[in-house]
mmCIF file of C-alpha atoms in Angstrom:
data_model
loop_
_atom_site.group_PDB
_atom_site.id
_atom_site.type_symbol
_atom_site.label_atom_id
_atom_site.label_comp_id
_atom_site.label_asym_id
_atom_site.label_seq_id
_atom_site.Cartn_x
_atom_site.Cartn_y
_atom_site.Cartn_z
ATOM 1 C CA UNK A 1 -3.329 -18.590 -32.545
ATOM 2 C CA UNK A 2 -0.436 -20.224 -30.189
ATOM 3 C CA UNK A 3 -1.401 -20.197 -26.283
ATOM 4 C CA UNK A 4 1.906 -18.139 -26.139
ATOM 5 C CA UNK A 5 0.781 -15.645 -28.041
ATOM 6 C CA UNK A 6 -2.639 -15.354 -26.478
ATOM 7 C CA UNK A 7 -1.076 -15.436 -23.293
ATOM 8 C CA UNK A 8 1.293 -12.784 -24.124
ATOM 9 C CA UNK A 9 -1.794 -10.724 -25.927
ATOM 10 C CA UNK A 10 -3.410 -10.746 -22.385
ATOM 11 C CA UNK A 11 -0.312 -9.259 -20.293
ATOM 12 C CA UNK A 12 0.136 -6.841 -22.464
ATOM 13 C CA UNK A 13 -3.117 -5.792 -22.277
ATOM 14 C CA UNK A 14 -3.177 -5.603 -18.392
ATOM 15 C CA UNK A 15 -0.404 -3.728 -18.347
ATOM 16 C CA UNK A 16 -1.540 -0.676 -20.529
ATOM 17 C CA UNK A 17 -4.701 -0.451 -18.047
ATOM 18 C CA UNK A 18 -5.105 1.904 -15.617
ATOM 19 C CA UNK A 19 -6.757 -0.588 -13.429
ATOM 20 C CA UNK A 20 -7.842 -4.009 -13.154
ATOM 21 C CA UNK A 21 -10.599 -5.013 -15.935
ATOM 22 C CA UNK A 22 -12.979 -8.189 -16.355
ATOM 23 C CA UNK A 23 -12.090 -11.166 -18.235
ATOM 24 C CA UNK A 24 -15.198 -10.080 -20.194
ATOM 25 C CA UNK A 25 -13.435 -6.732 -21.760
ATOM 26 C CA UNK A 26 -10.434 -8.714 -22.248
ATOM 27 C CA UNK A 27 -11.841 -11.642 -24.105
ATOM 28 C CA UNK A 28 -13.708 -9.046 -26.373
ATOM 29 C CA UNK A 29 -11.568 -6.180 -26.848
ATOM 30 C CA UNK A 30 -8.834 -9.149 -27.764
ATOM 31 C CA UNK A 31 -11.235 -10.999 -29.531
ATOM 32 C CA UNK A 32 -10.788 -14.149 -27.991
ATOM 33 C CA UNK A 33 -13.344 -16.614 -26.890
ATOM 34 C CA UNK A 34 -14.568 -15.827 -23.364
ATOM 35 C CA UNK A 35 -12.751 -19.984 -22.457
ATOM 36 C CA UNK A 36 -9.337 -19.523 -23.635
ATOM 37 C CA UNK A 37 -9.543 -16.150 -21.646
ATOM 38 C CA UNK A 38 -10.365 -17.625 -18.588
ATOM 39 C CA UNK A 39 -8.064 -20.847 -19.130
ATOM 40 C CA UNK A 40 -5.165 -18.322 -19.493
ATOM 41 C CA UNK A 41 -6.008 -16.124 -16.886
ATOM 42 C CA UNK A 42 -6.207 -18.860 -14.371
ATOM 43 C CA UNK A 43 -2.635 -20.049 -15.413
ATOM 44 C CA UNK A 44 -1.324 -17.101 -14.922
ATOM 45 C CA UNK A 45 -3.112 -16.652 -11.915
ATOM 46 C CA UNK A 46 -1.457 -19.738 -10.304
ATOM 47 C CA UNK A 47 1.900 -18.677 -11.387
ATOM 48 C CA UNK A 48 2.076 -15.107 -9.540
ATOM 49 C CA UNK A 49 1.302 -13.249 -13.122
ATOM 50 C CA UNK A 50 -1.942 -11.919 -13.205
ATOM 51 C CA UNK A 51 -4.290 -11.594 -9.429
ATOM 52 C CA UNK A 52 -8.180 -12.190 -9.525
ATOM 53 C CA UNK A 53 -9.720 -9.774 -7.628
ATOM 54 C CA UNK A 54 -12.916 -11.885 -6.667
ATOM 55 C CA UNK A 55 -15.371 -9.355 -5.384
ATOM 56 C CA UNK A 56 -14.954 -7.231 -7.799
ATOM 57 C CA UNK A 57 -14.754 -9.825 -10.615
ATOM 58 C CA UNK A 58 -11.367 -8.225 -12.642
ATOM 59 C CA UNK A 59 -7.653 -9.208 -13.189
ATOM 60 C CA UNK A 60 -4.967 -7.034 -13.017
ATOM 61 C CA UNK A 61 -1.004 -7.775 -13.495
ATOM 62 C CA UNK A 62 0.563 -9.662 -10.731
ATOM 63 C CA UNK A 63 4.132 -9.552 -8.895
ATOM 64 C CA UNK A 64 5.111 -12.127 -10.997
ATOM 65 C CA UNK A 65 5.000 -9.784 -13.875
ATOM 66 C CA UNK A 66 6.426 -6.994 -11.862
ATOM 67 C CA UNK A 67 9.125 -8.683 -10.852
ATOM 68 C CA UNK A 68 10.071 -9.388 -14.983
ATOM 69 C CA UNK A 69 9.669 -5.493 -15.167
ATOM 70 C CA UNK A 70 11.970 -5.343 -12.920
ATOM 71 C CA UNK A 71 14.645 -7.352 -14.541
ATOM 72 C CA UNK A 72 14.363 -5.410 -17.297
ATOM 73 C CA UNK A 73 14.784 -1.874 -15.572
ATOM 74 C CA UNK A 74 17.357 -3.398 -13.667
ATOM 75 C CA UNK A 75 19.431 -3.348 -17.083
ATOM 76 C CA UNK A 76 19.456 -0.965 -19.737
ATOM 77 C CA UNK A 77 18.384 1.501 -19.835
ATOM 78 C CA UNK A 78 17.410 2.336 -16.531
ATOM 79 C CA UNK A 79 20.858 1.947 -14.759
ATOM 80 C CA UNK A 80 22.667 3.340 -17.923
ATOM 81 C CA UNK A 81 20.359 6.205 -18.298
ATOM 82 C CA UNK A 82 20.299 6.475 -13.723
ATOM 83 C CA UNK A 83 23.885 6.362 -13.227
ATOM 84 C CA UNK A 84 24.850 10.211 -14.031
ATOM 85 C CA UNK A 85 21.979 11.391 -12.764
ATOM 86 C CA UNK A 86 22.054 9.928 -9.100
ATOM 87 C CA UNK A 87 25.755 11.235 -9.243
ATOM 88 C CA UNK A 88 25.118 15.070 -10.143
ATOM 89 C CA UNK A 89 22.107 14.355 -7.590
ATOM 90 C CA UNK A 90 24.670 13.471 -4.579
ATOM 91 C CA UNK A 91 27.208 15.822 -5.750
ATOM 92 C CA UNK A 92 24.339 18.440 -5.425
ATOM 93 C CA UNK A 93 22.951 17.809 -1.866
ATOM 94 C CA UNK A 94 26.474 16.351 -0.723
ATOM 95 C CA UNK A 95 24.486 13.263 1.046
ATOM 96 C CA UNK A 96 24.087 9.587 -0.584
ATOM 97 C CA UNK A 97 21.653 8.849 -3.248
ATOM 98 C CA UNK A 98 20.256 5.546 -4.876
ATOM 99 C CA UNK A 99 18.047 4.103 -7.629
ATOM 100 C CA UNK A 100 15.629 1.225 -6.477
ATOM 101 C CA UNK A 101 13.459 -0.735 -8.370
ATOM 102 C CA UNK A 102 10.621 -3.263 -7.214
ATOM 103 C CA UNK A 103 11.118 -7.199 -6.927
ATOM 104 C CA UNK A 104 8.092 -8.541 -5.359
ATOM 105 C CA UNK A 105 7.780 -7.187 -1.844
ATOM 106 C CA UNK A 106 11.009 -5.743 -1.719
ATOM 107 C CA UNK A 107 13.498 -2.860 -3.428
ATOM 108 C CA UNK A 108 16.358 -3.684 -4.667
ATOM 109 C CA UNK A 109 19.281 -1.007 -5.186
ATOM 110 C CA UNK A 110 20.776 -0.756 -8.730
ATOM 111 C CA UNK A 111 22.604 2.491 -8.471
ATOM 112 C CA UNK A 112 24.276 3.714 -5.361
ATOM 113 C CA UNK A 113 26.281 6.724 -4.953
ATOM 114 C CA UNK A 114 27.799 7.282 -1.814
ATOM 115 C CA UNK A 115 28.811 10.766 -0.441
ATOM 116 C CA UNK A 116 32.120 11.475 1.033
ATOM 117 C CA UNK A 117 32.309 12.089 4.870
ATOM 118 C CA UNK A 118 28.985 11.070 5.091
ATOM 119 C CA UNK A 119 27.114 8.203 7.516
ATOM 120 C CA UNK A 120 27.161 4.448 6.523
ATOM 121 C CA UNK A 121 24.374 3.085 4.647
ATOM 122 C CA UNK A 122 23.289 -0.669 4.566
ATOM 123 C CA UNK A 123 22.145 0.326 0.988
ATOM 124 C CA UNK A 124 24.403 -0.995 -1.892
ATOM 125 C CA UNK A 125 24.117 -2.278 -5.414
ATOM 126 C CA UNK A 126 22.208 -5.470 -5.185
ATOM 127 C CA UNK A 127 21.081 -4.956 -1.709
ATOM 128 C CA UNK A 128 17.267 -5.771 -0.851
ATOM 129 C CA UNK A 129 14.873 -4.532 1.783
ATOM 130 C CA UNK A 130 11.549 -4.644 2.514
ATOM 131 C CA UNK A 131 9.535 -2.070 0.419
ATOM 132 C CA UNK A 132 7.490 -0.726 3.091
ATOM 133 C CA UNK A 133 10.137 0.152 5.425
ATOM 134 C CA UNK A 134 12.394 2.666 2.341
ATOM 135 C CA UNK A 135 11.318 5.735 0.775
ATOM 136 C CA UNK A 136 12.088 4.005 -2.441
ATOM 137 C CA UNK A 137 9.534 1.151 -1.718
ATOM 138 C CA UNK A 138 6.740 3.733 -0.403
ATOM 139 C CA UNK A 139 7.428 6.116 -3.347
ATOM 140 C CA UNK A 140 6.404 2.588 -5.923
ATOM 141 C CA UNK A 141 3.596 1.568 -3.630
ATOM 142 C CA UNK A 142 2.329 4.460 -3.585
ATOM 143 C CA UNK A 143 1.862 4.762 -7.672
ATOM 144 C CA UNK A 144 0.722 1.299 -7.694
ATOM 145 C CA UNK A 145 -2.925 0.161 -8.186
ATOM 146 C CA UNK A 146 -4.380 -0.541 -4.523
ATOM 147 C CA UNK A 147 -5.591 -3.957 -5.898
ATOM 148 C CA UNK A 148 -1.414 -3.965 -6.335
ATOM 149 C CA UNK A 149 -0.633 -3.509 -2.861
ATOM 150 C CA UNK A 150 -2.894 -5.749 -0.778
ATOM 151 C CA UNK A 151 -1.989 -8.634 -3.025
ATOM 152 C CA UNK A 152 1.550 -7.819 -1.683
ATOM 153 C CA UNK A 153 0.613 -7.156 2.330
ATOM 154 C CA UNK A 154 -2.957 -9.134 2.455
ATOM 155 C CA UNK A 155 -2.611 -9.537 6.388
ATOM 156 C CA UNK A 156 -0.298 -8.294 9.672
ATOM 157 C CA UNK A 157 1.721 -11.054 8.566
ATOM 158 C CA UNK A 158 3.356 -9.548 5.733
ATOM 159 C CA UNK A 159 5.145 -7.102 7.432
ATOM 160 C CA UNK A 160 8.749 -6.998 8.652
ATOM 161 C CA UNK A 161 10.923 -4.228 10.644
ATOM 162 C CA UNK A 162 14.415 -3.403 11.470
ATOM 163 C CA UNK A 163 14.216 -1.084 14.122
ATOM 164 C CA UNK A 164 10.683 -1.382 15.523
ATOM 165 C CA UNK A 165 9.138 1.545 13.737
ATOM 166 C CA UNK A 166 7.489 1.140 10.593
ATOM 167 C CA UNK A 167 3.668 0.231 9.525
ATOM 168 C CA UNK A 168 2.793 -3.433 11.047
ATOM 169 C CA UNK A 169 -0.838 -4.455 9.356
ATOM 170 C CA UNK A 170 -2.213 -2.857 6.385
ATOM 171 C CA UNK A 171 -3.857 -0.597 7.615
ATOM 172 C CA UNK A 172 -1.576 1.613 8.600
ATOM 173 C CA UNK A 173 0.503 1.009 5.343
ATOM 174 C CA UNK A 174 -2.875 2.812 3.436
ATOM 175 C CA UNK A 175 -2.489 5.656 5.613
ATOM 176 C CA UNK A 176 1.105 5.794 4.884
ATOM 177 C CA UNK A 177 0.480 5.301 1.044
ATOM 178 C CA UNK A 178 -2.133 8.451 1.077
ATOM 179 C CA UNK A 179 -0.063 10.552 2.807
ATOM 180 C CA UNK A 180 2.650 10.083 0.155
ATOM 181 C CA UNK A 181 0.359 10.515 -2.475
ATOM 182 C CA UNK A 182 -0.813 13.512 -0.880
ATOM 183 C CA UNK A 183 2.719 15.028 -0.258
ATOM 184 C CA UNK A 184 4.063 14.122 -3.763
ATOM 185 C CA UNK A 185 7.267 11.930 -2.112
ATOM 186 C CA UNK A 186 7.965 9.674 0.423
ATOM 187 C CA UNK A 187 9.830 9.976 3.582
ATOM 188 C CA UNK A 188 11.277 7.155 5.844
ATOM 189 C CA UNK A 189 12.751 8.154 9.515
ATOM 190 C CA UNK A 190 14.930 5.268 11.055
ATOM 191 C CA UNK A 191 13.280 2.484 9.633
ATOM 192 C CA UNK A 192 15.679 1.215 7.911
ATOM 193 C CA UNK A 193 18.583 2.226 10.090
ATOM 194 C CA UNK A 194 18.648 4.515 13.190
ATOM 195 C CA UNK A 195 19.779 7.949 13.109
ATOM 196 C CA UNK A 196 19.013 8.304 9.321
ATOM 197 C CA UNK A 197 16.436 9.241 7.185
ATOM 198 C CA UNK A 198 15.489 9.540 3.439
ATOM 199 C CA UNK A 199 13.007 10.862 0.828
ATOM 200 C CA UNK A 200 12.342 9.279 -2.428
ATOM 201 C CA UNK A 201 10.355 9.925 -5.664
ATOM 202 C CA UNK A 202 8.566 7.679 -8.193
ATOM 203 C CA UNK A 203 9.614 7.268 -11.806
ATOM 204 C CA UNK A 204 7.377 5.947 -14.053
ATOM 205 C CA UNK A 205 7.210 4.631 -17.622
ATOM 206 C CA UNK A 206 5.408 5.715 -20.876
ATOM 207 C CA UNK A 207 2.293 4.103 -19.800
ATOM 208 C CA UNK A 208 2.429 5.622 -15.959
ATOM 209 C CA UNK A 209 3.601 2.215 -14.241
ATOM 210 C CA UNK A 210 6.543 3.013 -11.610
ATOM 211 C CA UNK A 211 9.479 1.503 -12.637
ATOM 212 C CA UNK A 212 12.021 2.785 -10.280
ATOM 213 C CA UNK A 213 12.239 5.794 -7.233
ATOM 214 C CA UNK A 214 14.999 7.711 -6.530
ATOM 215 C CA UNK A 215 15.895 8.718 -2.974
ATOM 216 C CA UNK A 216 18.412 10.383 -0.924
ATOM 217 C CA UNK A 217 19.433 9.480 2.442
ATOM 218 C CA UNK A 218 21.181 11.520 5.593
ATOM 219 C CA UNK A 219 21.931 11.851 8.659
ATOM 220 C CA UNK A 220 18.553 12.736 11.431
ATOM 221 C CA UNK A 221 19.988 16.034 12.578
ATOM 222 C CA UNK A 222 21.144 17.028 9.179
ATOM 223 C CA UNK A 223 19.711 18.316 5.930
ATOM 224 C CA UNK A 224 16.658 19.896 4.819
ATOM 225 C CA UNK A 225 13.858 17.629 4.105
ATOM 226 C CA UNK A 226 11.715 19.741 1.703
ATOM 227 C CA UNK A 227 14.923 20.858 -0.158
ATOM 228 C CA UNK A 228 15.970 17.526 -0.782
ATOM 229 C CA UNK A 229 13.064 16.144 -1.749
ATOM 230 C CA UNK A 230 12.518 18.553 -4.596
ATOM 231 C CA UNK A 231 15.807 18.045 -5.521
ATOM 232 C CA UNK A 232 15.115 14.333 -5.763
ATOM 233 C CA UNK A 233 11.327 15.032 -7.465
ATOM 234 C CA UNK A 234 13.295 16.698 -10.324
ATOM 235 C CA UNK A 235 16.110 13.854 -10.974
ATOM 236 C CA UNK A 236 12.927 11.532 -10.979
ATOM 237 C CA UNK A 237 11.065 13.734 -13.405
ATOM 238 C CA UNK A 238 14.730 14.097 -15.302
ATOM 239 C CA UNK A 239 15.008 10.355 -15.531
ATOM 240 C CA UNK A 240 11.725 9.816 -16.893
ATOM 241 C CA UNK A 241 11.616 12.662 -19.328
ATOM 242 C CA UNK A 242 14.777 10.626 -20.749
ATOM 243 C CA UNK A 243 13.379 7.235 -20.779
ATOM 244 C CA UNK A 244 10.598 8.515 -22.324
ATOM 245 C CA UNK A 245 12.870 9.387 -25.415
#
């Protein structure tokens, strides 16, 4: 068999686990020898695809192959199938709303809707921030595998900020991470711009892998936060249900 078919074999593999697995389960639920499984995986290691988790002796996908999920979402049908539905979202709440996907450590917007009379966003079609300052980013992060998310913010180092608030080591990014879990959305007050605030939800694929979060933005003194995060938990829900299809 080809290497690029092997190779592709293996990815596709990873990526309908729930978690990371050893090259042992993959060489023999593949039925590969237990060499050309470890000569792949270390390619793709060194290439951002797959990450070796060393003490516990598995692989799971890397940001390499996250980031070609993303290029894919960020075309049909993700926008296409999005679009209405982040409109009829803003029309609903009367504040802003966007659809963000994943690319590497940041989000990047692919549908923006912006609602009249309302506060300036830096948000935009094509715009990127840092994932763990948006409620877009923290929704994702939150549904990845935590094997995921310290490959992406290993040390202090990792993390950037726009207004001084935000988590700064990793640490308090797990904290973060459960409480969003715990909650059901996430939340994001002025780090991303001062005097706003947002709430996002995850949407995931067939195979439970977050794709994309949708989130709504306004104004501090404004808005409800509950309401409008159950408004934006059902466009998610709506947007998967139809992806699904």
């Amino acid at each position: 068999m080809p290497a690029a078919a092997q190779t592709l074999r293996i990815l596709s593999y990873l990526a309908g686990r729930p978690a990371p697995v050893a090259a042992s389960a993959i060489a023999r639920e593949l039925a590969l020898p237990r060499s050309t499984v470890y000569h792949l995986l270390r390619t793709l290691a060194a290439h951002g695809f797959v990450l070796h988790l060393r003490e516990e002796r598995r692989w799971g996908l890397g940001t390499s192959a996250f980031e070609l999920a993303g290029g894919y979402a960020r075309q049909q049908p993700l926008a296409r199938l999005g679009r209405p539905l982040i409109a009829a979202l803003s029309d609903q709440l009367g504040e802003s709303a966007h659809l963000a996907v994943m690319s590497g450590g940041d989000v990047l917007y692919i549908v923006e809707e912006r609602a009249p009379r309302r506060p300036a966003l830096v948000t935009d079609v094509g715009v990127r921030l840092p994932a763990h300052l948006t409620a877009t980013g923290r929704a994702m992060l939150a549904a990845l595998p935590r094997e995921q998310v310290r490959a992406l913010y290993p040390a202090a180092s990792a993390f950037s900020d726009r207004t001084g608030r935000g988590p700064r080591h990793p640490g308090e990014l797990r904290e973060l991470l459960r409480d969003v879990r715990s909650r059901g959305y996430a939340t994001e007050d002025g780090e991303v711009a001062e005097g706003l605030r947002s709430v996002g939800a995850v949407v995931r694929d067939v195979a439970g892998w977050p794709v994309a979060a949708v989130a709504v933005t306004w104004a501090d003194a404004d808005g409800a936060e509950v309401v409008l995060a159950n408004a934006v938990r059902e466009t998610a829900a709506t947007l998967e249900a139809r992806l699904a299809r």
